[in-house]
Amino acid sequence: MPVNEQRTQSGGAGAPARQCNIAFIGSECYPFVKTGGLGDVMYALPRALIRQGCGVRVIIPLYNCIPQKFKDQMTYRGSFMMDLCQDGRAFYVGIMELVMDGVIYDFIDNREFFDWGNPYTGLWEDIPKYCYFSKASLAVLNYLEWIPDVIHCHDWQAGLVPVYLRARFDGTPVGSARSILTIHNLRFQGICGIQHLKYWTGLPDYLFDYPVFKQSEDEANMFKGGLAYADRVTTVSATYAEEIQTTFYGEGLNGHLWYHRAKLLGIVNGIDVELWNSATDKLLPAPYDAGNVLELKKQNKLALQDKLGLEQDAGKFVIGLVSRLTDQKGLDLVNAVFPELVDENTQVVILGTGDPRYEDAFRFYERENKGSVCAYIQYNEALAHQIYAGADALLVPSLFEPCGLTQLIAMRYGTVPIVRETGGLKDTVQPYNEVNGEGNGFTFDRYEADLLLDAVNRGKAVYLENRGRWDEMVLRDMAKDVSWENSAAQYIDLYRELMDA
Ligand code: ADP
C-alpha cells in the first residue's frame, strides 16, 4: 500500500464520540487567502457549525501569499511523501496547523505547488496543484488520525476529493467518511486534456469515460468527476440549484447535473455577523446600529466622499458596487447605461478588479464625471467596509449569481440592494412593493440594461421623494436575519442524514 494511503501514522487529535465531525476542503479561506465569496464561506460556515456543536477541521494549501503573521502562528504537525502521478512520481506533504476560535486549520505545505500565484495562476499550473491538494488532503486526515463523518469539499479545486475517496482511500480510515461537494460557482470547472489529468491524478482509466471525467473526445473535467462521485451535491441557493440544470446557467454541465438531481440541494449562504457588524466595525469612521443608523450613515457617507474625492453632500444618492469585474457581475448592463446612472443627485462608487475592459471603462467614466464617480480599481477590504456603510444603495445586476454575499452585507449595513432576480439574489432580496412599502430592495428580472436603469430610478425616486419609506427599508434590511445560523442548521441536517444512511 502506498504511503499516502496507509491507514495511519503518528499524530492524533482525537475527536469526541458521536460529535458530528466535518472536514472542510477548499482552495481559499479568509483571513488567510480570499479572492471572493468562497473565502468568506470557508471562514464563516465552520465557525457557525462549531457554535452548533460540530467539530471542524479546515484544510487549505499553504500558499506563499498567506501573510507572514499567520505563518508565524502555525505549528508543524508532521510530513510524509505521497505518490501522485501515473508514473509513480511522489511529492512532499507537510502539515502546518493553526487553531483560531475553535476551528483547526491545517495548511498543506509544498513549495513546488504553492509558491506561485495569488493564489491562482492559470489552468496549466492549477490543475496539477489541485490534483495534488485533493489527494494530499485525504492523506493528511489519515496521517492525523482525524477521521471525519463528512468531508465537505468546495468548488472544482476540491472536486477530485470525492473521486479519490472512493477510488484510492476505500479501506483506509478516511474511506468511512461520506462526501459533499458544494458548487460556489459552476463557471470554473478545471478542464484540461484527458492525458494531462490522467498523468497528474494517477487515477485508473475507467474513470476517464463520460459518466465521470470525460466531457469531450479529448477533454476531462475535474468538477464533473467530483459531482458524479460525491454523495451529495449542494449549491449556495435554491434558485441556482434549479438554474444550473438549464442550458443557460448550466455551463455545459446542465445534463450531468440534471442526471444527478436527486442528490442536488440548494442551501443559501449567510454572512459572519460578527465580522460584518456596523456597530463594532473598526474600519468605519462612524460605527452605527439600528438605533442611530439614519444619523450616522450620513457621517460615513461624508467620510467616504471625502476619501474618494467626491463632492461632499449627504443628500446625494450614493450607489456602491463592490465586485470582481467580470461579465458574470452584469457589468455590461452597467456600462450600457452608465451615463444615465449619474446625475446631479447621484454619485457612483466602484470598487473592484478584474477584466481590463471593465477597469478601463470605469476609469473613463470617473474621468468624465469628476466629483460624481469614483472607480477604485483595487482589492481593498477596508474600503469595501466603508462603501457598505457609506453608500445608500448597492448594485448587484449579475448575469448569474450562485448566492452573492455583497447584497447580504449591504442589507446588514442598512444599504439597500438593487439586484437582478437570479440565483441567490432572487432568494435573499424581496422586491420593494410600492403599495404597502414592504421589501428589502429593488429588483429586475430579464438581463436588460433598461430594466437595470428602471430599478435604479425606482430606488432613487423612493430615496429622494419618499424618505420615510426608504428609512423603513433601511431598518428592515438591518433587522433581516442574514446570519449563518439557519443555513448551518440545514447543513447539519444534511450531514446527519449522510451519517445515518
Ligand atoms: P464572488 O464570490 O462571485 O466574487 P460574492 O458576492 O459571493 O462574489 O463575494 C464577494 C466577496 O468579495 C464579498 O465579501 C466582497 O465584499 C468581496 N470583494 C469583492 N471585490 C472586492 C474588492 N475589490 N475589494 C474588497 N472586497 C471585495
mmCIF file with all atom_site columns, N, CA and C in Angstrom, residues 293-330:
data_model
loop_
_atom_site.group_PDB
_atom_site.id
_atom_site.type_symbol
_atom_site.label_atom_id
_atom_site.label_alt_id
_atom_site.label_comp_id
_atom_site.label_asym_id
_atom_site.label_entity_id
_atom_site.label_seq_id
_atom_site.pdbx_PDB_ins_code
_atom_site.Cartn_x
_atom_site.Cartn_y
_atom_site.Cartn_z
_atom_site.occupancy
_atom_site.B_iso_or_equiv
_atom_site.pdbx_formal_charge
_atom_site.auth_seq_id
_atom_site.auth_comp_id
_atom_site.auth_asym_id
_atom_site.auth_atom_id
_atom_site.pdbx_PDB_model_num
ATOM 1   N N  . VAL A 1 293 ? -28.623 54.591 12.921  1.00 0.00 ? 293 VAL A N  1
ATOM 2   C CA . VAL A 1 293 ? -28.166 54.460 11.534  1.00 0.00 ? 293 VAL A CA 1
ATOM 3   C C  . VAL A 1 293 ? -28.523 55.680 10.679  1.00 0.00 ? 293 VAL A C  1
ATOM 4   N N  . LEU A 1 294 ? -29.723 56.224 10.877  1.00 0.00 ? 294 LEU A N  1
ATOM 5   C CA . LEU A 1 294 ? -30.172 57.271 9.957   1.00 0.00 ? 294 LEU A CA 1
ATOM 6   C C  . LEU A 1 294 ? -29.280 58.502 10.095  1.00 0.00 ? 294 LEU A C  1
ATOM 7   N N  . GLU A 1 295 ? -28.801 58.741 11.306  1.00 0.00 ? 295 GLU A N  1
ATOM 8   C CA . GLU A 1 295 ? -27.911 59.882 11.513  1.00 0.00 ? 295 GLU A CA 1
ATOM 9   C C  . GLU A 1 295 ? -26.463 59.552 11.106  1.00 0.00 ? 295 GLU A C  1
ATOM 10  N N  . LEU A 1 296 ? -25.990 58.389 11.613  1.00 0.00 ? 296 LEU A N  1
ATOM 11  C CA . LEU A 1 296 ? -24.556 58.114 11.439  1.00 0.00 ? 296 LEU A CA 1
ATOM 12  C C  . LEU A 1 296 ? -24.179 57.640 10.032  1.00 0.00 ? 296 LEU A C  1
ATOM 13  N N  . LYS A 1 297 ? -25.137 57.088 9.315   1.00 0.00 ? 297 LYS A N  1
ATOM 14  C CA . LYS A 1 297 ? -24.822 56.694 7.939   1.00 0.00 ? 297 LYS A CA 1
ATOM 15  C C  . LYS A 1 297 ? -24.387 57.931 7.131   1.00 0.00 ? 297 LYS A C  1
ATOM 16  N N  . LYS A 1 298 ? -24.997 59.067 7.459   1.00 0.00 ? 298 LYS A N  1
ATOM 17  C CA . LYS A 1 298 ? -24.626 60.317 6.759   1.00 0.00 ? 298 LYS A CA 1
ATOM 18  C C  . LYS A 1 298 ? -23.152 60.636 7.004   1.00 0.00 ? 298 LYS A C  1
ATOM 19  N N  . GLN A 1 299 ? -22.710 60.432 8.241   1.00 0.00 ? 299 GLN A N  1
ATOM 20  C CA . GLN A 1 299 ? -21.283 60.718 8.551   1.00 0.00 ? 299 GLN A CA 1
ATOM 21  C C  . GLN A 1 299 ? -20.365 59.790 7.767   1.00 0.00 ? 299 GLN A C  1
ATOM 22  N N  . ASN A 1 300 ? -20.774 58.520 7.675   1.00 0.00 ? 300 ASN A N  1
ATOM 23  C CA . ASN A 1 300 ? -19.968 57.574 6.900   1.00 0.00 ? 300 ASN A CA 1
ATOM 24  C C  . ASN A 1 300 ? -19.958 57.963 5.424   1.00 0.00 ? 300 ASN A C  1
ATOM 25  N N  . LYS A 1 301 ? -21.093 58.470 4.955   1.00 0.00 ? 301 LYS A N  1
ATOM 26  C CA . LYS A 1 301 ? -21.169 58.898 3.556   1.00 0.00 ? 301 LYS A CA 1
ATOM 27  C C  . LYS A 1 301 ? -20.231 60.084 3.312   1.00 0.00 ? 301 LYS A C  1
ATOM 28  N N  . LEU A 1 302 ? -20.276 61.060 4.203   1.00 0.00 ? 302 LEU A N  1
ATOM 29  C CA . LEU A 1 302 ? -19.422 62.246 4.029   1.00 0.00 ? 302 LEU A CA 1
ATOM 30  C C  . LEU A 1 302 ? -17.945 61.853 4.056   1.00 0.00 ? 302 LEU A C  1
ATOM 31  N N  . ALA A 1 303 ? -17.592 60.928 4.957   1.00 0.00 ? 303 ALA A N  1
ATOM 32  C CA . ALA A 1 303 ? -16.196 60.483 5.047   1.00 0.00 ? 303 ALA A CA 1
ATOM 33  C C  . ALA A 1 303 ? -15.788 59.734 3.780   1.00 0.00 ? 303 ALA A C  1
ATOM 34  N N  . LEU A 1 304 ? -16.708 58.936 3.254   1.00 0.00 ? 304 LEU A N  1
ATOM 35  C CA . LEU A 1 304 ? -16.421 58.185 2.024   1.00 0.00 ? 304 LEU A CA 1
ATOM 36  C C  . LEU A 1 304 ? -16.216 59.151 0.859   1.00 0.00 ? 304 LEU A C  1
ATOM 37  N N  . GLN A 1 305 ? -17.108 60.136 0.759   1.00 0.00 ? 305 GLN A N  1
ATOM 38  C CA . GLN A 1 305 ? -16.988 61.125 -0.324  1.00 0.00 ? 305 GLN A CA 1
ATOM 39  C C  . GLN A 1 305 ? -15.660 61.864 -0.226  1.00 0.00 ? 305 GLN A C  1
ATOM 40  N N  . ASP A 1 306 ? -15.307 62.216 1.005   1.00 0.00 ? 306 ASP A N  1
ATOM 41  C CA . ASP A 1 306 ? -14.048 62.930 1.221   1.00 0.00 ? 306 ASP A CA 1
ATOM 42  C C  . ASP A 1 306 ? -12.867 62.062 0.778   1.00 0.00 ? 306 ASP A C  1
ATOM 43  N N  . LYS A 1 307 ? -12.881 60.817 1.239   1.00 0.00 ? 307 LYS A N  1
ATOM 44  C CA . LYS A 1 307 ? -11.767 59.914 0.938   1.00 0.00 ? 307 LYS A CA 1
ATOM 45  C C  . LYS A 1 307 ? -11.621 59.675 -0.567  1.00 0.00 ? 307 LYS A C  1
ATOM 46  N N  . LEU A 1 308 ? -12.744 59.610 -1.278  1.00 0.00 ? 308 LEU A N  1
ATOM 47  C CA . LEU A 1 308 ? -12.686 59.248 -2.698  1.00 0.00 ? 308 LEU A CA 1
ATOM 48  C C  . LEU A 1 308 ? -12.710 60.444 -3.634  1.00 0.00 ? 308 LEU A C  1
ATOM 49  N N  . GLY A 1 309 ? -12.651 61.642 -3.073  1.00 0.00 ? 309 GLY A N  1
ATOM 50  C CA . GLY A 1 309 ? -12.620 62.833 -3.920  1.00 0.00 ? 309 GLY A CA 1
ATOM 51  C C  . GLY A 1 309 ? -13.954 63.148 -4.570  1.00 0.00 ? 309 GLY A C  1
ATOM 52  N N  . LEU A 1 310 ? -15.043 62.765 -3.934  1.00 0.00 ? 310 LEU A N  1
ATOM 53  C CA . LEU A 1 310 ? -16.369 63.087 -4.467  1.00 0.00 ? 310 LEU A CA 1
ATOM 54  C C  . LEU A 1 310 ? -16.900 64.335 -3.765  1.00 0.00 ? 310 LEU A C  1
ATOM 55  N N  . GLU A 1 311 ? -17.831 65.015 -4.412  1.00 0.00 ? 311 GLU A N  1
ATOM 56  C CA . GLU A 1 311 ? -18.434 66.195 -3.796  1.00 0.00 ? 311 GLU A CA 1
ATOM 57  C C  . GLU A 1 311 ? -19.092 65.774 -2.476  1.00 0.00 ? 311 GLU A C  1
ATOM 58  N N  . GLN A 1 312 ? -18.759 66.488 -1.397  1.00 0.00 ? 312 GLN A N  1
ATOM 59  C CA . GLN A 1 312 ? -19.299 66.084 -0.086  1.00 0.00 ? 312 GLN A CA 1
ATOM 60  C C  . GLN A 1 312 ? -20.689 66.658 0.099   1.00 0.00 ? 312 GLN A C  1
ATOM 61  N N  . ASP A 1 313 ? -21.667 65.766 0.083   1.00 0.00 ? 313 ASP A N  1
ATOM 62  C CA . ASP A 1 313 ? -23.053 66.197 0.217   1.00 0.00 ? 313 ASP A CA 1
ATOM 63  C C  . ASP A 1 313 ? -23.855 64.982 0.683   1.00 0.00 ? 313 ASP A C  1
ATOM 64  N N  . ALA A 1 314 ? -24.349 65.050 1.922   1.00 0.00 ? 314 ALA A N  1
ATOM 65  C CA . ALA A 1 314 ? -25.054 63.900 2.493   1.00 0.00 ? 314 ALA A CA 1
ATOM 66  C C  . ALA A 1 314 ? -26.390 63.646 1.797   1.00 0.00 ? 314 ALA A C  1
ATOM 67  N N  . GLY A 1 315 ? -26.867 64.626 1.042   1.00 0.00 ? 315 GLY A N  1
ATOM 68  C CA . GLY A 1 315 ? -28.163 64.465 0.371   1.00 0.00 ? 315 GLY A CA 1
ATOM 69  C C  . GLY A 1 315 ? -28.078 63.703 -0.941  1.00 0.00 ? 315 GLY A C  1
ATOM 70  N N  . LYS A 1 316 ? -26.866 63.481 -1.454  1.00 0.00 ? 316 LYS A N  1
ATOM 71  C CA . LYS A 1 316 ? -26.733 62.767 -2.736  1.00 0.00 ? 316 LYS A CA 1
ATOM 72  C C  . LYS A 1 316 ? -27.075 61.289 -2.547  1.00 0.00 ? 316 LYS A C  1
ATOM 73  N N  . PHE A 1 317 ? -27.599 60.714 -3.602  1.00 0.00 ? 317 PHE A N  1
ATOM 74  C CA . PHE A 1 317 ? -27.897 59.277 -3.607  1.00 0.00 ? 317 PHE A CA 1
ATOM 75  C C  . PHE A 1 317 ? -26.615 58.570 -4.053  1.00 0.00 ? 317 PHE A C  1
ATOM 76  N N  . VAL A 1 318 ? -25.986 57.835 -3.136  1.00 0.00 ? 318 VAL A N  1
ATOM 77  C CA . VAL A 1 318 ? -24.702 57.198 -3.459  1.00 0.00 ? 318 VAL A CA 1
ATOM 78  C C  . VAL A 1 318 ? -24.919 55.706 -3.739  1.00 0.00 ? 318 VAL A C  1
ATOM 79  N N  . ILE A 1 319 ? -24.549 55.308 -4.948  1.00 0.00 ? 319 ILE A N  1
ATOM 80  C CA . ILE A 1 319 ? -24.688 53.897 -5.353  1.00 0.00 ? 319 ILE A CA 1
ATOM 81  C C  . ILE A 1 319 ? -23.303 53.252 -5.290  1.00 0.00 ? 319 ILE A C  1
ATOM 82  N N  . GLY A 1 320 ? -23.183 52.145 -4.573  1.00 0.00 ? 320 GLY A N  1
ATOM 83  C CA . GLY A 1 320 ? -21.914 51.425 -4.487  1.00 0.00 ? 320 GLY A CA 1
ATOM 84  C C  . GLY A 1 320 ? -21.935 50.170 -5.341  1.00 0.00 ? 320 GLY A C  1
ATOM 85  N N  . LEU A 1 321 ? -20.760 49.731 -5.752  1.00 0.00 ? 321 LEU A N  1
ATOM 86  C CA . LEU A 1 321 ? -20.624 48.453 -6.461  1.00 0.00 ? 321 LEU A CA 1
ATOM 87  C C  . LEU A 1 321 ? -19.297 47.855 -5.989  1.00 0.00 ? 321 LEU A C  1
ATOM 88  N N  . VAL A 1 322 ? -19.364 46.717 -5.314  1.00 0.00 ? 322 VAL A N  1
ATOM 89  C CA . VAL A 1 322 ? -18.156 46.052 -4.798  1.00 0.00 ? 322 VAL A CA 1
ATOM 90  C C  . VAL A 1 322 ? -18.125 44.669 -5.431  1.00 0.00 ? 322 VAL A C  1
ATOM 91  N N  . SER A 1 323 ? -17.151 44.448 -6.317  1.00 0.00 ? 323 SER A N  1
ATOM 92  C CA . SER A 1 323 ? -17.300 43.247 -7.137  1.00 0.00 ? 323 SER A CA 1
ATOM 93  C C  . SER A 1 323 ? -16.026 42.870 -7.862  1.00 0.00 ? 323 SER A C  1
ATOM 94  N N  . ARG A 1 324 ? -15.879 41.574 -8.148  1.00 0.00 ? 324 ARG A N  1
ATOM 95  C CA . ARG A 1 324 ? -14.929 41.187 -9.178  1.00 0.00 ? 324 ARG A CA 1
ATOM 96  C C  . ARG A 1 324 ? -15.449 41.780 -10.481 1.00 0.00 ? 324 ARG A C  1
ATOM 97  N N  . LEU A 1 325 ? -14.568 42.334 -11.288 1.00 0.00 ? 325 LEU A N  1
ATOM 98  C CA . LEU A 1 325 ? -15.039 42.961 -12.532 1.00 0.00 ? 325 LEU A CA 1
ATOM 99  C C  . LEU A 1 325 ? -14.989 41.930 -13.667 1.00 0.00 ? 325 LEU A C  1
ATOM 100 N N  . THR A 1 326 ? -16.035 41.115 -13.728 1.00 0.00 ? 326 THR A N  1
ATOM 101 C CA . THR A 1 326 ? -16.143 40.109 -14.790 1.00 0.00 ? 326 THR A CA 1
ATOM 102 C C  . THR A 1 326 ? -17.551 40.180 -15.368 1.00 0.00 ? 326 THR A C  1
ATOM 103 N N  . ASP A 1 327 ? -17.724 39.543 -16.529 1.00 0.00 ? 327 ASP A N  1
ATOM 104 C CA . ASP A 1 327 ? -19.048 39.632 -17.170 1.00 0.00 ? 327 ASP A CA 1
ATOM 105 C C  . ASP A 1 327 ? -20.134 38.986 -16.316 1.00 0.00 ? 327 ASP A C  1
ATOM 106 N N  . GLN A 1 328 ? -19.756 38.032 -15.442 1.00 0.00 ? 328 GLN A N  1
ATOM 107 C CA . GLN A 1 328 ? -20.759 37.411 -14.551 1.00 0.00 ? 328 GLN A CA 1
ATOM 108 C C  . GLN A 1 328 ? -21.520 38.461 -13.748 1.00 0.00 ? 328 GLN A C  1
ATOM 109 N N  . LYS A 1 329 ? -20.840 39.548 -13.417 1.00 0.00 ? 329 LYS A N  1
ATOM 110 C CA . LYS A 1 329 ? -21.407 40.500 -12.460 1.00 0.00 ? 329 LYS A CA 1
ATOM 111 C C  . LYS A 1 329 ? -22.330 41.536 -13.109 1.00 0.00 ? 329 LYS A C  1
ATOM 112 N N  . GLY A 1 330 ? -22.665 41.352 -14.377 1.00 0.00 ? 330 GLY A N  1
ATOM 113 C CA . GLY A 1 330 ? -23.642 42.235 -15.016 1.00 0.00 ? 330 GLY A CA 1
ATOM 114 C C  . GLY A 1 330 ? -23.078 43.584 -15.400 1.00 0.00 ? 330 GLY A C  1
#
